[in-house]
CSV table of C-alpha atoms and ligand atoms in Angstrom, one decimal:
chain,number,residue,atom,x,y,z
W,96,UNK,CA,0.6,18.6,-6.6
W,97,UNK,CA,2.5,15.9,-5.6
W,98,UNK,CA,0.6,12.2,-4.5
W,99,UNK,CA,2.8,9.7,-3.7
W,100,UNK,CA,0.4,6.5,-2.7
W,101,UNK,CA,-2.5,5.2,-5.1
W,102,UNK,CA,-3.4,2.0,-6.3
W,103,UNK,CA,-4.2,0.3,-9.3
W,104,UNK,CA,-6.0,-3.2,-10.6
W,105,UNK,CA,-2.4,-4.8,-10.0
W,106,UNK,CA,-3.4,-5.1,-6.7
W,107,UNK,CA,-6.7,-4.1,-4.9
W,108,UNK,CA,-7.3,-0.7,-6.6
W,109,UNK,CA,-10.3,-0.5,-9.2
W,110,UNK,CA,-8.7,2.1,-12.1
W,111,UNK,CA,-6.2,0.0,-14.4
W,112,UNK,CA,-2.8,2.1,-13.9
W,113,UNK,CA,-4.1,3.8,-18.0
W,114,UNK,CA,-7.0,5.5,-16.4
W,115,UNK,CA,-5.8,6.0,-13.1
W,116,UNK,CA,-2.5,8.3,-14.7
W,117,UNK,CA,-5.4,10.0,-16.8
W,118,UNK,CA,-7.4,11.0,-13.7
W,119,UNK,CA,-4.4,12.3,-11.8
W,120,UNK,CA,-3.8,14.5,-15.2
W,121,UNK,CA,-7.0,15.9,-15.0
W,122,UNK,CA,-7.0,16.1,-11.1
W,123,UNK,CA,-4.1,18.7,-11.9
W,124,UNK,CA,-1.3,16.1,-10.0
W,125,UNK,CA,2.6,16.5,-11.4
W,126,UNK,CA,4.1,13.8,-9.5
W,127,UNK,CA,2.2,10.4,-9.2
W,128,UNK,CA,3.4,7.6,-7.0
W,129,UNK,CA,1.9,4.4,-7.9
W,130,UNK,CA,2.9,1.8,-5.1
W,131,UNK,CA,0.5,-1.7,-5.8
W,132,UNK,CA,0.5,-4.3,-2.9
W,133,UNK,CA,3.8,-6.6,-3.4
W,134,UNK,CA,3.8,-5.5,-7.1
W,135,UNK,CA,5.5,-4.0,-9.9
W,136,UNK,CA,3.0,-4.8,-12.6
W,137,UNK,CA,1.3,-1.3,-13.2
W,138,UNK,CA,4.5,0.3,-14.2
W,139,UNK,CA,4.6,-0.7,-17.4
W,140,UNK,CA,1.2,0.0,-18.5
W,141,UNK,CA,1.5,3.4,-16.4
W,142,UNK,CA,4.6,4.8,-18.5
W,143,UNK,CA,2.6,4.5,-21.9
W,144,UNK,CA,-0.1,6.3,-20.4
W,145,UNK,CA,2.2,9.3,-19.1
W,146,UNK,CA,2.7,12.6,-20.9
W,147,UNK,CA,3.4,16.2,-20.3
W,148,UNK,CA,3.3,17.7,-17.2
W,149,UNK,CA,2.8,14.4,-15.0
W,150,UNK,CA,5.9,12.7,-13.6
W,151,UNK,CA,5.7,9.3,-12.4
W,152,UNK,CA,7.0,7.9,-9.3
W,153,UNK,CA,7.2,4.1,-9.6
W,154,UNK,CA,6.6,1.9,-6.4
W,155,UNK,CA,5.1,-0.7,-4.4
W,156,UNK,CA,3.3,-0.6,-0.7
W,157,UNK,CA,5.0,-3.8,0.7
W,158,UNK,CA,3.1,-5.9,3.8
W,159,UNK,CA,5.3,-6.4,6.5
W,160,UNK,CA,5.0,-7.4,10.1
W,161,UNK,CA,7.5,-7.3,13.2
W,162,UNK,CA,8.9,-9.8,14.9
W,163,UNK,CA,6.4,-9.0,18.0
W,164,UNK,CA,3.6,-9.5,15.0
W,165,UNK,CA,2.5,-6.0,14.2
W,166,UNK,CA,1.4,-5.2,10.7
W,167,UNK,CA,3.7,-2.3,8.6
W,168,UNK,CA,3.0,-1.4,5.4
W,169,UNK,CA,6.2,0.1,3.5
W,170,UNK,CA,6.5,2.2,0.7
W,171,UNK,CA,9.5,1.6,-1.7
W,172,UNK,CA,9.4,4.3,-4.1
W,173,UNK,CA,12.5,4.7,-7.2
W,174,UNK,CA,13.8,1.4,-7.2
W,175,UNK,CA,15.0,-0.3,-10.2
W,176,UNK,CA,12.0,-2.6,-11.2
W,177,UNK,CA,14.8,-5.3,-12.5
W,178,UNK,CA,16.6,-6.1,-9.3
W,179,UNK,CA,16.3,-9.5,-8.7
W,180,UNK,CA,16.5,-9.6,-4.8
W,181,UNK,CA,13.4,-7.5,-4.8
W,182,UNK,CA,11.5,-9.0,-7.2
W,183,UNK,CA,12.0,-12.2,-5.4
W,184,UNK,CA,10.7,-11.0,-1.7
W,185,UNK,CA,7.5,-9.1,-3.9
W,186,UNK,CA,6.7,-12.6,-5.6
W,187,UNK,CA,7.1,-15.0,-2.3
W,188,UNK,CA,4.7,-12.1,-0.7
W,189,UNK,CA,2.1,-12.8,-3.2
W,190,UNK,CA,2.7,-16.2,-3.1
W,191,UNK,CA,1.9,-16.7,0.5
W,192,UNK,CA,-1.4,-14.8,-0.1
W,193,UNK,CA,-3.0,-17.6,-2.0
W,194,UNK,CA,-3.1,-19.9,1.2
W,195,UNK,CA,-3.6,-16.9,3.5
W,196,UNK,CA,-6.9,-16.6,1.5
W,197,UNK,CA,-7.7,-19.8,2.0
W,198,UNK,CA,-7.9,-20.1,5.7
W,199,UNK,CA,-9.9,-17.1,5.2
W,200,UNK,CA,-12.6,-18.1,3.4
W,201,UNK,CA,-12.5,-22.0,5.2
W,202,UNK,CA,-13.1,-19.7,8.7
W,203,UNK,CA,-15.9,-17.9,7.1
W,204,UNK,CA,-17.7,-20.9,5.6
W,205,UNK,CA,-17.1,-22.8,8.9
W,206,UNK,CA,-19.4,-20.5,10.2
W,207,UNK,CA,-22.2,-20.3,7.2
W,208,UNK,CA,-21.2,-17.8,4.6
W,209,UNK,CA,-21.2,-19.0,1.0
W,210,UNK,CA,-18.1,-18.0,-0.2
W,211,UNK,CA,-15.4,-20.2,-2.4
W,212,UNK,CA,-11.9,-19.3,-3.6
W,213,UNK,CA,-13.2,-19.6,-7.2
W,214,UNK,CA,-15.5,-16.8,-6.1
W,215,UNK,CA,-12.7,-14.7,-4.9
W,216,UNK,CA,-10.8,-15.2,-7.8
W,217,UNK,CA,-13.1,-14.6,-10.1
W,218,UNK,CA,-13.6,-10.9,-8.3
W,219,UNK,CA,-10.1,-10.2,-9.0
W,220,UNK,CA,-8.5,-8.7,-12.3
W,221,UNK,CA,-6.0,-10.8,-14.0
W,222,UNK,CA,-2.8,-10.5,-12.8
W,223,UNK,CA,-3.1,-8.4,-9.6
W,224,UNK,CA,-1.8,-8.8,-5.9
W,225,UNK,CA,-4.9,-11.2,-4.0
W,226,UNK,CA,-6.0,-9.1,-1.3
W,227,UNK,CA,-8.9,-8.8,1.4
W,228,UNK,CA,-10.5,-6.7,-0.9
W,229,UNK,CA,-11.0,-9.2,-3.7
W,230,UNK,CA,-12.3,-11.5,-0.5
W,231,UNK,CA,-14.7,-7.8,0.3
W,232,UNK,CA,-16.0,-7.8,-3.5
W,233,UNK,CA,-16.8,-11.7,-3.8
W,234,UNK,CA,-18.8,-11.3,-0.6
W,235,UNK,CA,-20.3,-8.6,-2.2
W,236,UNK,CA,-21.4,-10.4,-5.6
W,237,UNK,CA,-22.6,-13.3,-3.2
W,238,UNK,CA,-24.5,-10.7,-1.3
W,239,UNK,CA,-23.2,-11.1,1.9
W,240,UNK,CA,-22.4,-7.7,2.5
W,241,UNK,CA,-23.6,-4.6,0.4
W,242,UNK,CA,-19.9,-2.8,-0.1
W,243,UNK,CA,-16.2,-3.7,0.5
W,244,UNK,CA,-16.3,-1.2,3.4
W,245,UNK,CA,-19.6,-2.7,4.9
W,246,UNK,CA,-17.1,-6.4,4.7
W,247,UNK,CA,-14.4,-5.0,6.6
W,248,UNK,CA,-16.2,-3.0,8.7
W,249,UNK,CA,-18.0,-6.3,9.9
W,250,UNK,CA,-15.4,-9.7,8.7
W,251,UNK,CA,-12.7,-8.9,7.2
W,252,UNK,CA,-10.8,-5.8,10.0
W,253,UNK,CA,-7.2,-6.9,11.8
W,254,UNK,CA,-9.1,-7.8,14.7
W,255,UNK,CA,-11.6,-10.2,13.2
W,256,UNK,CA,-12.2,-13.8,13.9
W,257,UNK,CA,-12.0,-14.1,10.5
W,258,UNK,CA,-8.6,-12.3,9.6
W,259,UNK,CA,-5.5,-14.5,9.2
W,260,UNK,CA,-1.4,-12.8,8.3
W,261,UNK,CA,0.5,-14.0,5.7
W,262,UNK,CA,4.5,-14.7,5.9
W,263,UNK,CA,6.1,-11.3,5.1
W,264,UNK,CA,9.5,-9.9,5.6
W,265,UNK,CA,9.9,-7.5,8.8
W,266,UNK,CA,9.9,-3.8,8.1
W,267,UNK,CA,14.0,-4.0,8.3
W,268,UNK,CA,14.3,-6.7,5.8
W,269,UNK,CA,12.2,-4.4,3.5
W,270,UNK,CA,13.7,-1.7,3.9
W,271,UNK,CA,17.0,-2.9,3.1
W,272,UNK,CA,15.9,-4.6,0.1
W,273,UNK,CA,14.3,-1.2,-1.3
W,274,UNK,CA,17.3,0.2,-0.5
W,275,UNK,CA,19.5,-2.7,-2.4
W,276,UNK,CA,17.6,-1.8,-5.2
W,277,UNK,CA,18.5,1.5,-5.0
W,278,UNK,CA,15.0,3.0,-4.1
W,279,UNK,CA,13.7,5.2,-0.7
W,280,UNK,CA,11.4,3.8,1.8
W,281,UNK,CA,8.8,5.7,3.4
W,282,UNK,CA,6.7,3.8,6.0
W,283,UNK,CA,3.0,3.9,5.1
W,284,UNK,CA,0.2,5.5,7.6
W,285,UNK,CA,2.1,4.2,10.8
W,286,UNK,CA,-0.4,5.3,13.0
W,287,UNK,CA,-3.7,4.2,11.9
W,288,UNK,CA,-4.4,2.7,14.3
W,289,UNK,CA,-8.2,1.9,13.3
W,290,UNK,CA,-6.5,-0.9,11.5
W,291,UNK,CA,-5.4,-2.4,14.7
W,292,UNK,CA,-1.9,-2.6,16.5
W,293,UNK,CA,0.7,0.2,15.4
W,294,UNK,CA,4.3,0.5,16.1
W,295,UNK,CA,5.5,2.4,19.2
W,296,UNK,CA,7.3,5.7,18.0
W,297,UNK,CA,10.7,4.3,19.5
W,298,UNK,CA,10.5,1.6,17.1
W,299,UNK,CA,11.3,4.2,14.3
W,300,UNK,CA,14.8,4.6,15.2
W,301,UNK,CA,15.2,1.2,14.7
W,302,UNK,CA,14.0,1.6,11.0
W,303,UNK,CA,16.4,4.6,10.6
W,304,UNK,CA,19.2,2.4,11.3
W,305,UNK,CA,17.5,-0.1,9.0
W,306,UNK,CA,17.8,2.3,6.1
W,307,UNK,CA,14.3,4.2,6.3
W,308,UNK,CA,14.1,7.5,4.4
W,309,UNK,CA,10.4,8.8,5.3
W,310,UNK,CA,7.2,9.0,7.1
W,311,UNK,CA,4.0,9.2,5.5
W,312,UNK,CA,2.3,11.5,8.1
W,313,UNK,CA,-0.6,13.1,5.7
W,314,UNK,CA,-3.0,10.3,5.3
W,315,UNK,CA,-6.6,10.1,6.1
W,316,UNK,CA,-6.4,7.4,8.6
W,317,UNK,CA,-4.5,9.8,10.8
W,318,UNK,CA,-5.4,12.0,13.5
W,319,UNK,CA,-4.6,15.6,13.4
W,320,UNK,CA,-2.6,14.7,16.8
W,321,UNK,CA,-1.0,11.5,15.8
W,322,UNK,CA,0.1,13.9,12.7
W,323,UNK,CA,1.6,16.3,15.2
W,324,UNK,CA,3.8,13.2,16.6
W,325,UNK,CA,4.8,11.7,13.3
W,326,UNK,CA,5.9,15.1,12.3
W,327,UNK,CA,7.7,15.2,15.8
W,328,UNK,CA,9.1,12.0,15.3
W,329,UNK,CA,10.2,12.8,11.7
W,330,UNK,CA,12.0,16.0,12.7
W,331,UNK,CA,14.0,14.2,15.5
W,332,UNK,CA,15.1,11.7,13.6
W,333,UNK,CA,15.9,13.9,10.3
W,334,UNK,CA,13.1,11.8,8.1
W,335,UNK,CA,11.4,12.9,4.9
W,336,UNK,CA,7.5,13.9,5.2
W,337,UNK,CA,5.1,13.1,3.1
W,338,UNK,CA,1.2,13.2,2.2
W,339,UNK,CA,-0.6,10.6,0.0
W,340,UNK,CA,-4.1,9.7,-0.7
W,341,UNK,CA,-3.7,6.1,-1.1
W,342,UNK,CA,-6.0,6.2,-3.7
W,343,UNK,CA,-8.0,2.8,-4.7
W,344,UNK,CA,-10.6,4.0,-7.0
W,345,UNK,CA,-14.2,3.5,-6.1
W,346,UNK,CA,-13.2,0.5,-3.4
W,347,UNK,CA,-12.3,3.1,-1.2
W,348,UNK,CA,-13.5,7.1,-0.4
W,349,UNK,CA,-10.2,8.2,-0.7
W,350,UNK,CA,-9.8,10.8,-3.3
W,351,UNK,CA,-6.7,10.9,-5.4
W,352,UNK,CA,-5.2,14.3,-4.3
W,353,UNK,CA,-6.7,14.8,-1.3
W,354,UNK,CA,-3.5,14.4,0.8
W,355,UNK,CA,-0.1,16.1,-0.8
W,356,UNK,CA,3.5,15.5,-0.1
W,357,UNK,CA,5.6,19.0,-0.4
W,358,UNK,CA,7.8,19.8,-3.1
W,359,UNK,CA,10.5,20.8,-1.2
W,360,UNK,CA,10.2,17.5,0.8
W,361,UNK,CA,10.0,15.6,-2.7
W,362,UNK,CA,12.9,17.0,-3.9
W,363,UNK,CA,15.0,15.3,-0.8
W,364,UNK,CA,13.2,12.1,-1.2
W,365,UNK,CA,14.1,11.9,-4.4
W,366,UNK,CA,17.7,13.0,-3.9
W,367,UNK,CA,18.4,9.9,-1.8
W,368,UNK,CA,16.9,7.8,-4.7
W,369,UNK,CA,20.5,6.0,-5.7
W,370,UNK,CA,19.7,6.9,-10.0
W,371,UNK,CA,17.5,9.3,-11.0
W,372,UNK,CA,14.4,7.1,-11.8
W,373,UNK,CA,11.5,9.2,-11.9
W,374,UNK,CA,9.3,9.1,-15.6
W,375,UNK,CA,9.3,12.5,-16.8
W,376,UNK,CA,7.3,11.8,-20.3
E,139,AMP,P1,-4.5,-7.2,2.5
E,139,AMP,O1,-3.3,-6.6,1.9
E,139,AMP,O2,-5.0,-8.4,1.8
E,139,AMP,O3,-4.3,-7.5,4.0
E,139,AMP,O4,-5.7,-6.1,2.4
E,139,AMP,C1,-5.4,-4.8,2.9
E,139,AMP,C2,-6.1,-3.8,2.0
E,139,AMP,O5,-7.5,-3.7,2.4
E,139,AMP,C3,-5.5,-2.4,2.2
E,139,AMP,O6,-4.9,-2.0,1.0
E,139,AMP,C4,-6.6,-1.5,2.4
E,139,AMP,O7,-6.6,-0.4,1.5
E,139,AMP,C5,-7.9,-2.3,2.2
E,139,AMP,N1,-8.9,-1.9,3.2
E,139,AMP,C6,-8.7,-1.8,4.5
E,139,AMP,N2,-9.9,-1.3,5.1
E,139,AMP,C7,-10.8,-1.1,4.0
E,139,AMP,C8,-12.1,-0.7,4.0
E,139,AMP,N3,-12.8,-0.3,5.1
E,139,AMP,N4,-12.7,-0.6,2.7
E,139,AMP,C9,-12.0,-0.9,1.6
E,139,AMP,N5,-10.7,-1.4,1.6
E,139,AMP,C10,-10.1,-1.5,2.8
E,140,ZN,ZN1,-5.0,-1.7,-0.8
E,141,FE,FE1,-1.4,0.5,3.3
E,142,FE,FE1,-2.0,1.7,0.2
């Protein structure tokens, strides 16, 4: 059982990357992507958690947007955690999240809700990516909402008065820079399109000139059609498939396993990996 997508408290997910490697060992999965928001900072902790028969596959779920504004999410998965140009573009990302927050909360208090930064940090775990979710959980301890999904659902969604971008690179520069580092990119759930604009399909050949390696066309915020196009889409344009559950712990009602990635489509993912990096304990 292969799950390539999950999240940990380095970013927005609620298991610490200890527990969340346990769950996936008793939830039966071999091969565990863990791809934080802008971040590297699970691995470490992840690796002294593995043992026999899980394998990790080390990563990070980069924000992006294109130059005509639309937000991409991309998956690096296998690069070296010590290149320097990537470590640089993950820690300007999260630097530009701290001020992105701020307009936030100054748009939501403009019109009434109690909600400070200090609360919104104070709902986040040391050390992990800021994200909209912290933002979800403070208005939850201030009992604005009763859930994170309730927040987004109502103030926090792309199309929100209240939702603001932050400066990101562009899906290309991303994609290079995984692949600098000598890692695959996959582009996350391109098709959701519940979280507002997506990219038009003719856009992906773009990103296959760009470097991209895969599409992540199993993912619950996909259509059984718009699965039938990605798949299209990957075929023509000879990408790797894959199935995830972007897994968040209990801020989300994705399930860790419930979407898979094949092993015969991991095995070429992998391949085009420039080292062999996966952590077999
Ligand atoms: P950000 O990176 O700060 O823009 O926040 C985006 C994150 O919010 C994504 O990782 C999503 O997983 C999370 N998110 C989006 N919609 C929801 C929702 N309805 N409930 C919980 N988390 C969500
Ligand atoms: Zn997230
Ligand atoms: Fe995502
Ligand atoms: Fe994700």
């Amino acid at each position: 059982m292969i799950d390539l997508h999950t999240h940990t408290t380095a970013s927005d997910g609620t298991d610490t990357p200890f527990a969340l490697v346990n769950k996936a060992l008793s939830a039966g999965i071999t091969v565990l992507g863990i791809t934080d928001h802008d971040s590297t900072a699970g691995w470490a902790e992840a690796i002294t958690a593995a043992r026999k028969p899980i394998s990790l596959a080390l990563g990070a779920e980069i924000s992006t947007l294109t130059l005509d504004g639309v937000s991409v999410h991309m998956l690096g998965l296998l690069f070296d955690g010590e290149n320097e140009q990537m470590q640089t573009m993950l820690s300007e990302a999260r630097d530009t999240r701290i001020p992105r927050m701020r307009k936030m909360i100054e748009l939501l208090q403009a019109d009434g809700y109690s909600i400070t930064m200090e609360d919104v940090i104070k709902a986040k775990p040391e050390g992990a990516t800021l994200g909209r979710p912290h933002l979800a959980d403070a208005l939850v301890m201030n009992a604005i909402v009763k859930s994170r999904d309730e927040a987004f659902e109502n103030l926090l969604h792309n199309e929100s008065k209240y939702y603001v971008t932050h400066a990101t690179p562009t899906p290309e520069v991303a994609i290079q820079t995984i692949k600098a580092a000598g890692g695959v990119s996959i582009i996350a759930h391109p098709m959701a399109s519940r979280r507002g604009d997506v990219i038009s399909t003719a856009t992906f050949s773009n990103l296959v000139s760009a470097g991209l390696n895969g599409i992540e066309v199993d993912h619950r915020d996909q259509t059984a059609a718009e699965r039938i196009e990605l798949r299209k889409v990957a075929v023509d344009l000879d990408l790797v498939v894959t199935g995830a559950s972007d897994y968040h712990g209990l801020g989300k009602l994705n399930s860790l396993g419930e979407n898979l990635t094949d092993p015969a489509q991991w095995e070429r993912l992998e391949s085009l990996a420039s080292h062999r990096r996966v952590v077999t304990p």
